[in-house]
GROMACS .gro file of C-alpha atoms in nm:
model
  237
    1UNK     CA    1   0.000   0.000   0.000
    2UNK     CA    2   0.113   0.351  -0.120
    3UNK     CA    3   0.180   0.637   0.122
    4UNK     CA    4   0.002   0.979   0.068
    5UNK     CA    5   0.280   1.165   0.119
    6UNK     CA    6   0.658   1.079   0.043
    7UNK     CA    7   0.948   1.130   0.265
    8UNK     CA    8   1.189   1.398   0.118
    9UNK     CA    9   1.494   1.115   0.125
   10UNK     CA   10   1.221   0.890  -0.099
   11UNK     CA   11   1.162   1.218  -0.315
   12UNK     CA   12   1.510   1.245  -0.368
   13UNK     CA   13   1.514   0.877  -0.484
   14UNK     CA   14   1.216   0.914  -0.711
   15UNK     CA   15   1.408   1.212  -0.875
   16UNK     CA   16   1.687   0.972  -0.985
   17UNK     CA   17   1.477   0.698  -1.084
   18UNK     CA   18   1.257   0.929  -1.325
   19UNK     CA   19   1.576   1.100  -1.439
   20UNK     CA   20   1.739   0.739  -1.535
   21UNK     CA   21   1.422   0.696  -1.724
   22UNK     CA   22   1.392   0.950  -1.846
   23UNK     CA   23   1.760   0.911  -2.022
   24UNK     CA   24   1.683   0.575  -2.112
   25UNK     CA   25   1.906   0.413  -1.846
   26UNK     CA   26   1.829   0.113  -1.682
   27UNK     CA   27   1.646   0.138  -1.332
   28UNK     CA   28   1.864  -0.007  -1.106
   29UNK     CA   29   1.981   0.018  -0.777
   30UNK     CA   30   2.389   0.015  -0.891
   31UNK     CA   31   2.253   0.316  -1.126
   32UNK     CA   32   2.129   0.506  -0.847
   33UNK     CA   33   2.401   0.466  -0.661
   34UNK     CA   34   2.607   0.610  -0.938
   35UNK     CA   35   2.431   0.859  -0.980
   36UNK     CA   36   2.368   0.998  -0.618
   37UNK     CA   37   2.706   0.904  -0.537
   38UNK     CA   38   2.627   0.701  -0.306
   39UNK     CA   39   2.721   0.300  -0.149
   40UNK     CA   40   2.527  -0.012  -0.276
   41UNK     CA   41   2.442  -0.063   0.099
   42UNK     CA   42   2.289   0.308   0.162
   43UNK     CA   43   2.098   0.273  -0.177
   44UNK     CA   44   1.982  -0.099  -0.128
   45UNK     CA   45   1.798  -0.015   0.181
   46UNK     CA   46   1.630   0.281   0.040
   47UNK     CA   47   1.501   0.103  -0.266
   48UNK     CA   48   1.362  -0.165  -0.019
   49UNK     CA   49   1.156   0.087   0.154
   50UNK     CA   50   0.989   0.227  -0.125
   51UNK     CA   51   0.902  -0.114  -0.238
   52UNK     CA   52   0.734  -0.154   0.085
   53UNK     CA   53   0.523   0.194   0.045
   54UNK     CA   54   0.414   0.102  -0.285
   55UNK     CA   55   0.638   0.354  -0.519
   56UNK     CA   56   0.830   0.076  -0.722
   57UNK     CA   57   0.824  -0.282  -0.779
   58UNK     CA   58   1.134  -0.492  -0.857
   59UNK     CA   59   1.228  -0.750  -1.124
   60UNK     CA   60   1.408  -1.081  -1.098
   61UNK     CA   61   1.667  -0.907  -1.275
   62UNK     CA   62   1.697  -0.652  -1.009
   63UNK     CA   63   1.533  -0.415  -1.245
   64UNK     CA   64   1.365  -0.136  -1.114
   65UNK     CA   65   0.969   0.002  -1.188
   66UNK     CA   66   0.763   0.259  -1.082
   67UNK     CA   67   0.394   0.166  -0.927
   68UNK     CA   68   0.121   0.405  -1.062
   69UNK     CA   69   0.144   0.603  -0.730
   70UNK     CA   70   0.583   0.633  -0.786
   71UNK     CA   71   0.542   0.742  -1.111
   72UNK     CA   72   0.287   1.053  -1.025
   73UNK     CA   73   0.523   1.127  -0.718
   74UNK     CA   74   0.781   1.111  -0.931
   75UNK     CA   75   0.691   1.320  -1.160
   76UNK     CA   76   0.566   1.574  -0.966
   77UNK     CA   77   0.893   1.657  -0.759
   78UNK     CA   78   1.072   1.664  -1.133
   79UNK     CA   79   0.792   1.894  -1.262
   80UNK     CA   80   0.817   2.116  -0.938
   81UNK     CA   81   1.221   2.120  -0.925
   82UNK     CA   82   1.234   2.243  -1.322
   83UNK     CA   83   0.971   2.465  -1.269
   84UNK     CA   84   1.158   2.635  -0.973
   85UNK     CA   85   1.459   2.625  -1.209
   86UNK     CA   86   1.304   2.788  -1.455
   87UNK     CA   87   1.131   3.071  -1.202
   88UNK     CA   88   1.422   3.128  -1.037
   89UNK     CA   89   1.613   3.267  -1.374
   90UNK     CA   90   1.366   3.402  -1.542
   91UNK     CA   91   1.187   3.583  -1.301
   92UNK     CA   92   1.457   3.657  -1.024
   93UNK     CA   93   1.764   3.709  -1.286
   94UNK     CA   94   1.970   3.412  -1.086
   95UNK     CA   95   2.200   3.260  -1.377
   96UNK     CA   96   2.113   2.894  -1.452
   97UNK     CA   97   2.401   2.701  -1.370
   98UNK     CA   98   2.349   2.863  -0.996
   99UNK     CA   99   1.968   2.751  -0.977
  100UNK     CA  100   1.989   2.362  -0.943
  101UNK     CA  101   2.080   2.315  -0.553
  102UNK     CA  102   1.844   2.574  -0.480
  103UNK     CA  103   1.548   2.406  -0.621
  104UNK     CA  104   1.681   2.089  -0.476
  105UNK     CA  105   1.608   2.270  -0.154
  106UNK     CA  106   1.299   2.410  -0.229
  107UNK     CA  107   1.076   2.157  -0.453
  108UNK     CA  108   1.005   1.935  -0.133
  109UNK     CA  109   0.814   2.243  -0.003
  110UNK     CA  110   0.646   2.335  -0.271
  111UNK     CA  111   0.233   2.375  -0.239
  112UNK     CA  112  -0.021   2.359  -0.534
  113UNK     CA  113  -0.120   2.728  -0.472
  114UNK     CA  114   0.307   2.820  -0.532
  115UNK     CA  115   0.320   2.581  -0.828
  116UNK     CA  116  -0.004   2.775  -1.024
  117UNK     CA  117   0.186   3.104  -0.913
  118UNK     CA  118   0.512   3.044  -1.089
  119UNK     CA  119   0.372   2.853  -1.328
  120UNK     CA  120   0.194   3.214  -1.443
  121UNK     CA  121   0.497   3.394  -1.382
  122UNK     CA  122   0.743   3.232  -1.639
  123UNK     CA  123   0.488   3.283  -1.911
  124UNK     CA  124   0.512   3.018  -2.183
  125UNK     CA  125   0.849   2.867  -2.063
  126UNK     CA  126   0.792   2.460  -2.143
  127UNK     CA  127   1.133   2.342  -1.994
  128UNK     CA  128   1.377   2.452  -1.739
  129UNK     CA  129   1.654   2.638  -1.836
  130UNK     CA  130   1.905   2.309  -1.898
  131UNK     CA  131   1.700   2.217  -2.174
  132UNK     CA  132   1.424   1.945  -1.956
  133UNK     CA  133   1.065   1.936  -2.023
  134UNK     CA  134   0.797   2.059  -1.706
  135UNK     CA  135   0.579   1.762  -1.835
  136UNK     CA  136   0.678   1.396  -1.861
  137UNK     CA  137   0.727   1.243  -2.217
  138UNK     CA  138   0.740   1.550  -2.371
  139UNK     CA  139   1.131   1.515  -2.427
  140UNK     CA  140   1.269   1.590  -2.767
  141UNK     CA  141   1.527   1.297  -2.890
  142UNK     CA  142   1.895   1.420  -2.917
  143UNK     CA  143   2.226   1.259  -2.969
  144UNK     CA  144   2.579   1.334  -2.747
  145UNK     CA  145   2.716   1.636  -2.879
  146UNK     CA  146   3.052   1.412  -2.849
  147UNK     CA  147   2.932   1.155  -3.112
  148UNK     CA  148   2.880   1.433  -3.357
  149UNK     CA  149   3.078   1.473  -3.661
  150UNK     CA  150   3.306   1.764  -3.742
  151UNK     CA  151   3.090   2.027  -4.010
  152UNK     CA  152   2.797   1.898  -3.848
  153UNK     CA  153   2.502   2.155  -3.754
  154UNK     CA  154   2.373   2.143  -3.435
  155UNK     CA  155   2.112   2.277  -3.204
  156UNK     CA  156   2.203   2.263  -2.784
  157UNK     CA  157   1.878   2.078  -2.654
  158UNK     CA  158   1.952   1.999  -2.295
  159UNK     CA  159   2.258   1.924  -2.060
  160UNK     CA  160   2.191   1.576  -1.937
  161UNK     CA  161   2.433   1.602  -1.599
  162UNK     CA  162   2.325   1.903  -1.418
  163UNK     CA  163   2.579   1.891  -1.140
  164UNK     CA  164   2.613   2.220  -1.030
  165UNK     CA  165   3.014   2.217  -1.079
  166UNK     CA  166   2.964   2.043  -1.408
  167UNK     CA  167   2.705   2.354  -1.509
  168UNK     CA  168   2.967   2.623  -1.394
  169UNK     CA  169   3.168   2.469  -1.691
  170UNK     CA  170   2.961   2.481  -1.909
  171UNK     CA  171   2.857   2.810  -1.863
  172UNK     CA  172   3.151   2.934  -1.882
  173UNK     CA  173   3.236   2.778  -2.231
  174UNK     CA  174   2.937   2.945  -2.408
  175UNK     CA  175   2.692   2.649  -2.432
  176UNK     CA  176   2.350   2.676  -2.366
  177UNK     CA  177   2.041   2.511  -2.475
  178UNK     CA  178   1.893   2.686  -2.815
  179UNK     CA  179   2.273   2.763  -2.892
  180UNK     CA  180   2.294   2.708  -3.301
  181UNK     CA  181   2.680   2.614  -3.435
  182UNK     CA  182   2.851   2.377  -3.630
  183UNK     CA  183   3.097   2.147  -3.500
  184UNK     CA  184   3.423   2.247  -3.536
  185UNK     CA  185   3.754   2.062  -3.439
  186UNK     CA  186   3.700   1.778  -3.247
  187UNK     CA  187   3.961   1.489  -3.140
  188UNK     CA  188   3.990   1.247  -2.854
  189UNK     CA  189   4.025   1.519  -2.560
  190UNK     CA  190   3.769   1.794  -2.716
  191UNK     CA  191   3.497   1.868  -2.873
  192UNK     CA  192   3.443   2.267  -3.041
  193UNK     CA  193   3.102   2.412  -3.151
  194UNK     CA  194   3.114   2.725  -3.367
  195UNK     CA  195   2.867   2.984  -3.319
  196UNK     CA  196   2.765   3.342  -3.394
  197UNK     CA  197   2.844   3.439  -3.060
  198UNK     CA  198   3.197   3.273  -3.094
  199UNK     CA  199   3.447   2.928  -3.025
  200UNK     CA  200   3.285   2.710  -2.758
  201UNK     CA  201   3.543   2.428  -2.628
  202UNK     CA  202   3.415   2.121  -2.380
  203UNK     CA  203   3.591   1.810  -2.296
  204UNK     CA  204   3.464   1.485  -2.477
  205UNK     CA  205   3.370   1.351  -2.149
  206UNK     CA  206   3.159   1.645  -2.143
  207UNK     CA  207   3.011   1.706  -2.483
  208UNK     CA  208   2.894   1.287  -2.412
  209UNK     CA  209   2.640   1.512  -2.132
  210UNK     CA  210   2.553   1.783  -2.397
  211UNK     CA  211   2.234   1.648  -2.617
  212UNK     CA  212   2.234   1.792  -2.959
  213UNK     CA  213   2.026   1.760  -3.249
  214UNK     CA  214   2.269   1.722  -3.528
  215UNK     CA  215   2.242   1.737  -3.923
  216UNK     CA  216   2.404   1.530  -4.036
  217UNK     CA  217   2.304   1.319  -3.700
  218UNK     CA  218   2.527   1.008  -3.589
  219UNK     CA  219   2.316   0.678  -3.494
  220UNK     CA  220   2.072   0.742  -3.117
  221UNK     CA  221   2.296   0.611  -2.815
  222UNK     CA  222   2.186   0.670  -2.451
  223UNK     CA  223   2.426   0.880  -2.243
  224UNK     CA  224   2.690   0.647  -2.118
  225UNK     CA  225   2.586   0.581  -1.676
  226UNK     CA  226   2.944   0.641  -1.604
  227UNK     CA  227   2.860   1.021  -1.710
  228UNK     CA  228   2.555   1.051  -1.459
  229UNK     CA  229   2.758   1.224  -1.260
  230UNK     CA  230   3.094   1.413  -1.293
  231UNK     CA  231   3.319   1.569  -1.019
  232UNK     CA  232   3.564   1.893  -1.093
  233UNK     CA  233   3.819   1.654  -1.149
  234UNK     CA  234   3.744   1.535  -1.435
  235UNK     CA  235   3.761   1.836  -1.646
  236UNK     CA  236   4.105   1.945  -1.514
  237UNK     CA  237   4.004   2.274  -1.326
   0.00000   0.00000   0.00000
C-alpha cells in the first residue's frame, strides 16, 4: 500500500529513478548509486523501503519500476524542481548554472497554490533552463554532442548532468540550450562548436552530457551511466 505523502529522502530517490528513465538508463539500484554518489548498501535499503510503500516494484533481474502512485510522485517533484529552475532565472535574474541546488532545496516544499503562481509567472516557458521538459514524455530525442561529426550543424537541446560544478563549466564555455553552431575541431580530448556568438570548447567527457540535435546526426545512443555524474576533477580545473 502507497503512502500519501513521500518522505523527502524517498523524493530524492524518485528524482533519480525518473531522471534514469527518463535518459533511457536502466532502473537499477547500482545506477542510483552512481548517480547519487552514493554505497550499494545506503541505496539498497532505500530502494527496499519504497518497495514496501508502494512507489516501485522490482524484477528478478533486479530491475527497477515505478507503481502508478511512484510514477505521479515522481513526476511531480521533477515537474516542481524544473519549474523552480526555470522561475528562479527568469523571473529573479539568478543565472542557470546557480539555480539547481536551490530548487533541490525548495521543490520538497512546494504547495499547489506556489506551483499555479510560478507557473503564471514564467509565461510560456515549457522546460527549465538546462533544456528538460515541465511535463513527462514531452522530451525531444537528441544525440551526445561528443558523437557528432566535425561540419555537423547542431542545435544545444539539454545538458543531461546538471551537477552544479559540471554547469559552472559549461557556462563558462558558451553552451547553452537553443545555442545554433557547427561542429568544429573535435579529437579524442575535445569537442568545439562554432557559433555566432563565438568558439565554444568542452571536454569529450563532457560534450557525451551535452544532447544535440545534429544534421548530419550520428546513430541514437543513450548517455553512457558512467557520465551521470561528474566531479571537478574530471575536467582538469
Amino acid at each position: 500500500m502507497s503512502t500519501d505523502q513521500a518522505t523527502v529522502a524517498e523524493e530524492e530517490y524518485l528524482q533519480t529513478l525518473f531522471w534514469l528513465q527518463e535518459a533511457g538508463l536502466p532502473m537499477t539500484g547500482a545506477n542510483v548509486a552512481r548517480a547519487m554518489q552514493l554505497s550499494p548498501p545506503t541505496v539498497h535499503e532505500m530502494i527496499g523501503r519504497l518497495e514496501r510503500d508502494g512507489y516501485i516494484t522490482r524484477a528478478g533481474d533486479k530491475t527497477i519500476s515505478f507503481t502508478d502512485s511512484g510514477s505521479e510522485h515522481a513526476e511531480g517533484v521533477v515537474r516542481r524542481h524544473r519549474l523552480i529552475e526555470r522561475f528562479l532565472t527568469d523571473v529573479l535574474g539568478i543565472p542557470w548554472d546557480e539555480v539547481h541546488e536551490e530548487a533541490e532545496r525548495l521543490e520538497h516544499a512546494m504547495s499547489p497554490v506556489l506551483e499555479e503562481r510560478m507557473l503564471a509567472a514564467i509565461g510560456d516557458a515549457t522546460t527549465c533552463p538546462h533544456g528538460h521538459p515541465f511535463v513527462a514524455g514531452a522530451r525531444v530525442p537528441g544525440v551526445p554532442l561528443a558523437d557528432v561529426e566535425q561540419g555537423a550543424r547542431v542545435r544545444i537541446l539539454r545538458f543531461e548532468n546538471e551537477a552544479e560544478d559540471l554547469l559552472h563549466y559549461l557556462m563558462e564555455s558558451g553552451l547553452h540550450p537553443g545555442l545554433k553552431g557547427v561542429v568544429g575541431a573535435t579529437d579524442d580530448e575535445e569537442v568545439t562548436v562554432e557559433s555566432d556568438d563565438g568558439s565554444h570548447t568542452v571536454t569529450r567527457s563532457v560534450a557525451e552530457t551535452v544532447s544535440v540535435a545534429a544534421d548530419p546526426s550520428p546513430p541514437a545512443r543513450t548517455a553512457l551511466p558512467e557520465q551521470l555524474v561528474l566531479a571537478k576533477e574530471r575536467y582538469g580545473r
